[in-house]
PDB file of C-alpha atoms in Angstrom:
ATOM      1  CA  UNK A   1     -19.656 -25.497   2.523  1.00  0.00           C
ATOM      2  CA  UNK A   2     -20.814 -22.745  -0.057  1.00  0.00           C
ATOM      3  CA  UNK A   3     -18.595 -20.900  -2.097  1.00  0.00           C
ATOM      4  CA  UNK A   4     -17.582 -17.359  -1.748  1.00  0.00           C
ATOM      5  CA  UNK A   5     -16.582 -14.680  -4.330  1.00  0.00           C
ATOM      6  CA  UNK A   6     -13.691 -12.377  -4.389  1.00  0.00           C
ATOM      7  CA  UNK A   7     -14.676  -8.955  -5.580  1.00  0.00           C
ATOM      8  CA  UNK A   8     -11.923  -8.065  -7.974  1.00  0.00           C
ATOM      9  CA  UNK A   9      -9.563  -4.878  -6.697  1.00  0.00           C
ATOM     10  CA  UNK A  10     -10.296  -6.054  -3.164  1.00  0.00           C
ATOM     11  CA  UNK A  11      -8.556  -4.850  -0.324  1.00  0.00           C
ATOM     12  CA  UNK A  12      -9.085  -4.533   3.227  1.00  0.00           C
ATOM     13  CA  UNK A  13     -10.082  -7.903   4.002  1.00  0.00           C
ATOM     14  CA  UNK A  14      -9.124 -10.573   6.515  1.00  0.00           C
ATOM     15  CA  UNK A  15     -10.628 -14.369   6.125  1.00  0.00           C
ATOM     16  CA  UNK A  16     -10.168 -16.830   8.878  1.00  0.00           C
ATOM     17  CA  UNK A  17     -10.205 -20.489   8.508  1.00  0.00           C
ATOM     18  CA  UNK A  18     -10.338 -22.980  11.468  1.00  0.00           C
ATOM     19  CA  UNK A  19      -8.093 -26.388   9.874  1.00  0.00           C
ATOM     20  CA  UNK A  20      -9.923 -29.799  10.519  1.00  0.00           C
ATOM     21  CA  UNK A  21      -6.359 -31.204   9.770  1.00  0.00           C
ATOM     22  CA  UNK A  22      -3.605 -33.239  11.433  1.00  0.00           C
ATOM     23  CA  UNK A  23      -0.422 -31.746  12.556  1.00  0.00           C
ATOM     24  CA  UNK A  24       1.431 -33.482   9.889  1.00  0.00           C
ATOM     25  CA  UNK A  25      -1.201 -31.727   7.306  1.00  0.00           C
ATOM     26  CA  UNK A  26      -1.090 -28.655   8.786  1.00  0.00           C
ATOM     27  CA  UNK A  27       2.885 -28.220   9.050  1.00  0.00           C
ATOM     28  CA  UNK A  28       2.966 -29.251   5.628  1.00  0.00           C
ATOM     29  CA  UNK A  29       0.639 -26.975   4.026  1.00  0.00           C
ATOM     30  CA  UNK A  30       2.436 -24.003   6.097  1.00  0.00           C
ATOM     31  CA  UNK A  31       4.976 -23.245   3.742  1.00  0.00           C
ATOM     32  CA  UNK A  32       3.067 -24.528   0.534  1.00  0.00           C
ATOM     33  CA  UNK A  33       1.256 -22.013  -1.114  1.00  0.00           C
ATOM     34  CA  UNK A  34       0.220 -24.071  -4.111  1.00  0.00           C
ATOM     35  CA  UNK A  35      -1.604 -26.576  -0.986  1.00  0.00           C
ATOM     36  CA  UNK A  36      -3.320 -23.755   0.351  1.00  0.00           C
ATOM     37  CA  UNK A  37      -4.949 -22.198  -2.952  1.00  0.00           C
ATOM     38  CA  UNK A  38      -5.895 -26.263  -2.939  1.00  0.00           C
ATOM     39  CA  UNK A  39      -7.555 -26.015   0.244  1.00  0.00           C
ATOM     40  CA  UNK A  40      -9.787 -22.706  -0.859  1.00  0.00           C
ATOM     41  CA  UNK A  41     -10.532 -24.074  -4.557  1.00  0.00           C
ATOM     42  CA  UNK A  42      -8.640 -21.626  -6.475  1.00  0.00           C
ATOM     43  CA  UNK A  43      -5.992 -22.632  -8.878  1.00  0.00           C
ATOM     44  CA  UNK A  44      -3.329 -20.068  -7.350  1.00  0.00           C
ATOM     45  CA  UNK A  45      -2.595 -17.959  -4.308  1.00  0.00           C
ATOM     46  CA  UNK A  46       0.014 -15.715  -3.203  1.00  0.00           C
ATOM     47  CA  UNK A  47       1.177 -17.044   0.080  1.00  0.00           C
ATOM     48  CA  UNK A  48       3.482 -14.431   1.028  1.00  0.00           C
ATOM     49  CA  UNK A  49      -0.502 -13.064   2.005  1.00  0.00           C
ATOM     50  CA  UNK A  50      -1.452 -16.208   3.847  1.00  0.00           C
ATOM     51  CA  UNK A  51      -0.990 -17.503   7.803  1.00  0.00           C
ATOM     52  CA  UNK A  52      -1.420 -21.165   8.524  1.00  0.00           C
ATOM     53  CA  UNK A  53      -0.293 -21.539  12.436  1.00  0.00           C
ATOM     54  CA  UNK A  54      -0.918 -23.110  15.963  1.00  0.00           C
ATOM     55  CA  UNK A  55      -3.723 -21.209  17.877  1.00  0.00           C
ATOM     56  CA  UNK A  56      -1.772 -22.231  20.944  1.00  0.00           C
ATOM     57  CA  UNK A  57       1.271 -20.384  19.740  1.00  0.00           C
ATOM     58  CA  UNK A  58      -0.060 -16.708  20.141  1.00  0.00           C
ATOM     59  CA  UNK A  59      -0.370 -17.728  23.953  1.00  0.00           C
ATOM     60  CA  UNK A  60      -2.233 -15.338  25.926  1.00  0.00           C
ATOM     61  CA  UNK A  61      -3.045 -12.941  22.854  1.00  0.00           C
ATOM     62  CA  UNK A  62      -5.356 -15.071  21.397  1.00  0.00           C
ATOM     63  CA  UNK A  63      -6.519 -15.204  17.923  1.00  0.00           C
ATOM     64  CA  UNK A  64      -9.246 -12.021  18.669  1.00  0.00           C
ATOM     65  CA  UNK A  65      -6.126 -10.375  20.060  1.00  0.00           C
ATOM     66  CA  UNK A  66      -4.100 -11.077  16.740  1.00  0.00           C
ATOM     67  CA  UNK A  67      -6.632  -9.892  14.652  1.00  0.00           C
ATOM     68  CA  UNK A  68      -7.145  -7.008  16.586  1.00  0.00           C
ATOM     69  CA  UNK A  69      -3.684  -5.869  17.781  1.00  0.00           C
ATOM     70  CA  UNK A  70      -1.420  -7.572  14.921  1.00  0.00           C
ATOM     71  CA  UNK A  71      -3.880  -6.839  11.700  1.00  0.00           C
ATOM     72  CA  UNK A  72      -5.929  -4.196  12.768  1.00  0.00           C
ATOM     73  CA  UNK A  73      -8.983  -5.495  12.622  1.00  0.00           C
ATOM     74  CA  UNK A  74     -12.117  -3.283  13.569  1.00  0.00           C
ATOM     75  CA  UNK A  75     -12.970  -4.045  17.768  1.00  0.00           C
ATOM     76  CA  UNK A  76     -16.200  -4.147  16.851  1.00  0.00           C
ATOM     77  CA  UNK A  77     -16.481  -6.681  14.679  1.00  0.00           C
ATOM     78  CA  UNK A  78     -14.042  -8.734  16.964  1.00  0.00           C
ATOM     79  CA  UNK A  79     -16.201  -8.887  19.661  1.00  0.00           C
ATOM     80  CA  UNK A  80     -19.276 -10.080  17.574  1.00  0.00           C
ATOM     81  CA  UNK A  81     -17.435 -13.326  16.780  1.00  0.00           C
ATOM     82  CA  UNK A  82     -15.252 -13.346  20.219  1.00  0.00           C
ATOM     83  CA  UNK A  83     -16.160 -16.457  21.197  1.00  0.00           C
ATOM     84  CA  UNK A  84     -16.066 -18.072  18.065  1.00  0.00           C
ATOM     85  CA  UNK A  85     -12.802 -17.042  18.166  1.00  0.00           C
ATOM     86  CA  UNK A  86     -11.704 -17.713  21.559  1.00  0.00           C
ATOM     87  CA  UNK A  87     -13.617 -21.546  21.316  1.00  0.00           C
ATOM     88  CA  UNK A  88     -10.813 -21.953  18.385  1.00  0.00           C
ATOM     89  CA  UNK A  89      -7.897 -24.397  19.286  1.00  0.00           C
ATOM     90  CA  UNK A  90      -5.714 -26.837  16.765  1.00  0.00           C
ATOM     91  CA  UNK A  91      -4.678 -24.748  13.720  1.00  0.00           C
ATOM     92  CA  UNK A  92      -5.932 -22.175  11.308  1.00  0.00           C
ATOM     93  CA  UNK A  93      -5.411 -20.329   8.379  1.00  0.00           C
ATOM     94  CA  UNK A  94      -5.386 -16.647   8.008  1.00  0.00           C
ATOM     95  CA  UNK A  95      -5.851 -15.275   4.190  1.00  0.00           C
ATOM     96  CA  UNK A  96      -5.579 -11.220   2.822  1.00  0.00           C
ATOM     97  CA  UNK A  97      -7.072  -9.963   0.130  1.00  0.00           C
ATOM     98  CA  UNK A  98      -3.912  -9.296  -1.123  1.00  0.00           C
ATOM     99  CA  UNK A  99      -3.148 -13.475  -1.367  1.00  0.00           C
ATOM    100  CA  UNK A 100      -5.407 -13.209  -5.156  1.00  0.00           C
ATOM    101  CA  UNK A 101      -3.543 -10.154  -6.409  1.00  0.00           C
ATOM    102  CA  UNK A 102      -6.463  -8.126  -7.453  1.00  0.00           C
ATOM    103  CA  UNK A 103      -8.518 -10.660  -9.142  1.00  0.00           C
ATOM    104  CA  UNK A 104     -11.986 -12.082  -8.942  1.00  0.00           C
ATOM    105  CA  UNK A 105     -11.849 -15.577  -7.198  1.00  0.00           C
ATOM    106  CA  UNK A 106     -14.449 -17.883  -6.214  1.00  0.00           C
ATOM    107  CA  UNK A 107     -14.026 -19.809  -3.511  1.00  0.00           C
ATOM    108  CA  UNK A 108     -15.167 -23.210  -3.032  1.00  0.00           C
ATOM    109  CA  UNK A 109     -13.382 -24.433   0.126  1.00  0.00           C
ATOM    110  CA  UNK A 110     -12.643 -28.305   1.239  1.00  0.00           C
ATOM    111  CA  UNK A 111     -14.767 -29.747   3.621  1.00  0.00           C
ATOM    112  CA  UNK A 112     -11.443 -29.909   6.010  1.00  0.00           C
ATOM    113  CA  UNK A 113     -11.867 -25.913   6.090  1.00  0.00           C
ATOM    114  CA  UNK A 114     -14.293 -24.045   7.876  1.00  0.00           C
ATOM    115  CA  UNK A 115     -14.584 -20.317   7.268  1.00  0.00           C
ATOM    116  CA  UNK A 116     -14.756 -18.452  10.675  1.00  0.00           C
ATOM    117  CA  UNK A 117     -15.313 -14.996   9.375  1.00  0.00           C
ATOM    118  CA  UNK A 118     -13.887 -12.397   6.776  1.00  0.00           C
ATOM    119  CA  UNK A 119     -13.044  -9.085   8.966  1.00  0.00           C
ATOM    120  CA  UNK A 120     -12.116  -5.445   7.531  1.00  0.00           C
ATOM    121  CA  UNK A 121      -8.729  -4.158   8.461  1.00  0.00           C
ATOM    122  CA  UNK A 122      -8.750  -0.329  10.076  1.00  0.00           C
ATOM    123  CA  UNK A 123      -7.132   2.156   8.108  1.00  0.00           C
ATOM    124  CA  UNK A 124      -5.498   4.371  11.175  1.00  0.00           C
ATOM    125  CA  UNK A 125      -7.678   7.514  12.178  1.00  0.00           C
ATOM    126  CA  UNK A 126      -5.948  10.728  11.058  1.00  0.00           C
ATOM    127  CA  UNK A 127      -7.620  13.186  11.089  1.00  0.00           C
ATOM    128  CA  UNK A 128      -7.775  15.954   8.143  1.00  0.00           C
ATOM    129  CA  UNK A 129      -6.474  19.234   8.854  1.00  0.00           C
ATOM    130  CA  UNK A 130      -7.319  22.459   6.611  1.00  0.00           C
ATOM    131  CA  UNK A 131      -3.808  24.363   5.746  1.00  0.00           C
ATOM    132  CA  UNK A 132      -3.875  27.474   6.412  1.00  0.00           C
ATOM    133  CA  UNK A 133      -0.447  28.759   6.058  1.00  0.00           C
ATOM    134  CA  UNK A 134       0.099  31.245   3.384  1.00  0.00           C
ATOM    135  CA  UNK A 135       2.154  29.055   1.742  1.00  0.00           C
ATOM    136  CA  UNK A 136      -0.443  26.541   1.450  1.00  0.00           C
ATOM    137  CA  UNK A 137      -2.110  28.160  -0.942  1.00  0.00           C
ATOM    138  CA  UNK A 138      -2.859  28.923  -4.660  1.00  0.00           C
ATOM    139  CA  UNK A 139      -0.685  31.328  -5.948  1.00  0.00           C
ATOM    140  CA  UNK A 140      -2.477  34.735  -5.794  1.00  0.00           C
ATOM    141  CA  UNK A 141       0.270  37.017  -7.588  1.00  0.00           C
ATOM    142  CA  UNK A 142      -1.144  39.181 -10.190  1.00  0.00           C
ATOM    143  CA  UNK A 143      -0.354  37.894 -13.861  1.00  0.00           C
ATOM    144  CA  UNK A 144       1.099  39.663 -16.631  1.00  0.00           C
ATOM    145  CA  UNK A 145      -1.339  39.596 -19.275  1.00  0.00           C
ATOM    146  CA  UNK A 146       1.104  40.796 -22.179  1.00  0.00           C
ATOM    147  CA  UNK A 147       4.783  39.815 -22.437  1.00  0.00           C
ATOM    148  CA  UNK A 148       7.209  42.414 -21.411  1.00  0.00           C
ATOM    149  CA  UNK A 149       8.558  44.662 -24.279  1.00  0.00           C
ATOM    150  CA  UNK A 150      12.619  44.086 -25.000  1.00  0.00           C
ATOM    151  CA  UNK A 151      14.050  46.989 -24.211  1.00  0.00           C
ATOM    152  CA  UNK A 152      14.859  49.157 -27.823  1.00  0.00           C
ATOM    153  CA  UNK A 153      17.417  50.244 -29.288  1.00  0.00           C
ATOM    154  CA  UNK A 154      20.291  48.677 -31.719  1.00  0.00           C
ATOM    155  CA  UNK A 155      23.111  45.957 -30.358  1.00  0.00           C
ATOM    156  CA  UNK A 156      24.798  46.526 -33.342  1.00  0.00           C
ATOM    157  CA  UNK A 157      25.998  49.797 -31.899  1.00  0.00           C
ATOM    158  CA  UNK A 158      27.105  48.723 -28.552  1.00  0.00           C
ATOM    159  CA  UNK A 159      29.189  46.096 -30.571  1.00  0.00           C
ATOM    160  CA  UNK A 160      30.807  48.604 -32.497  1.00  0.00           C
ATOM    161  CA  UNK A 161      32.235  50.522 -29.640  1.00  0.00           C
ATOM    162  CA  UNK A 162      33.393  47.931 -28.112  1.00  0.00           C
ATOM    163  CA  UNK A 163      35.310  46.742 -30.875  1.00  0.00           C
ATOM    164  CA  UNK A 164      36.644  50.193 -32.004  1.00  0.00           C
ATOM    165  CA  UNK A 165      37.897  50.659 -28.186  1.00  0.00           C
ATOM    166  CA  UNK A 166      39.472  46.938 -28.137  1.00  0.00           C
ATOM    167  CA  UNK A 167      41.145  47.978 -31.407  1.00  0.00           C
ATOM    168  CA  UNK A 168      42.681  51.152 -30.449  1.00  0.00           C
ATOM    169  CA  UNK A 169      43.728  49.383 -26.927  1.00  0.00           C
ATOM    170  CA  UNK A 170      45.112  46.397 -29.661  1.00  0.00           C
ATOM    171  CA  UNK A 171      46.848  48.984 -31.595  1.00  0.00           C
ATOM    172  CA  UNK A 172      48.361  51.511 -28.541  1.00  0.00           C
ATOM    173  CA  UNK A 173      49.572  47.940 -27.206  1.00  0.00           C
ATOM    174  CA  UNK A 174      51.675  47.209 -30.402  1.00  0.00           C
ATOM    175  CA  UNK A 175      53.268  50.634 -30.734  1.00  0.00           C
ATOM    176  CA  UNK A 176      54.482  50.626 -26.907  1.00  0.00           C
TER     177      UNK A 176
END
């Protein structure tokens, strides 16, 4: 099989491989990310973002339904490969872009892995709405051109008056 290049910082891709392995070999690969990496021909792989399972375990949903409903793959891409995906039985390996940790990789799968397809995960359709509330608008107040001028006068006069009043009250209290 020819090699495939994973682009640096790749995101939103789902690769599906059919496994031509015995049940025991496929089950051993299920929880072993080092074996999965070796099968893809790379030195390391984040096993959190890979899945190895029996297609029959998907029951009536099927692999096409799992990719569409479980992984958000665009339905048009599923329709293109529906017959291929429906014909699969046995074990498959699903590899998500995050398994490569944002690094560029050259995949060279072993002959027991057959690349079925690479699909794009779709994001939710959320329409962009214009913000029309006044609170959402930029600040429109009138900016001050120069800082406010401080009040004129001496604060010392006020302090002198307060000190004199306190002294008189203290003197009156002592004499009383």
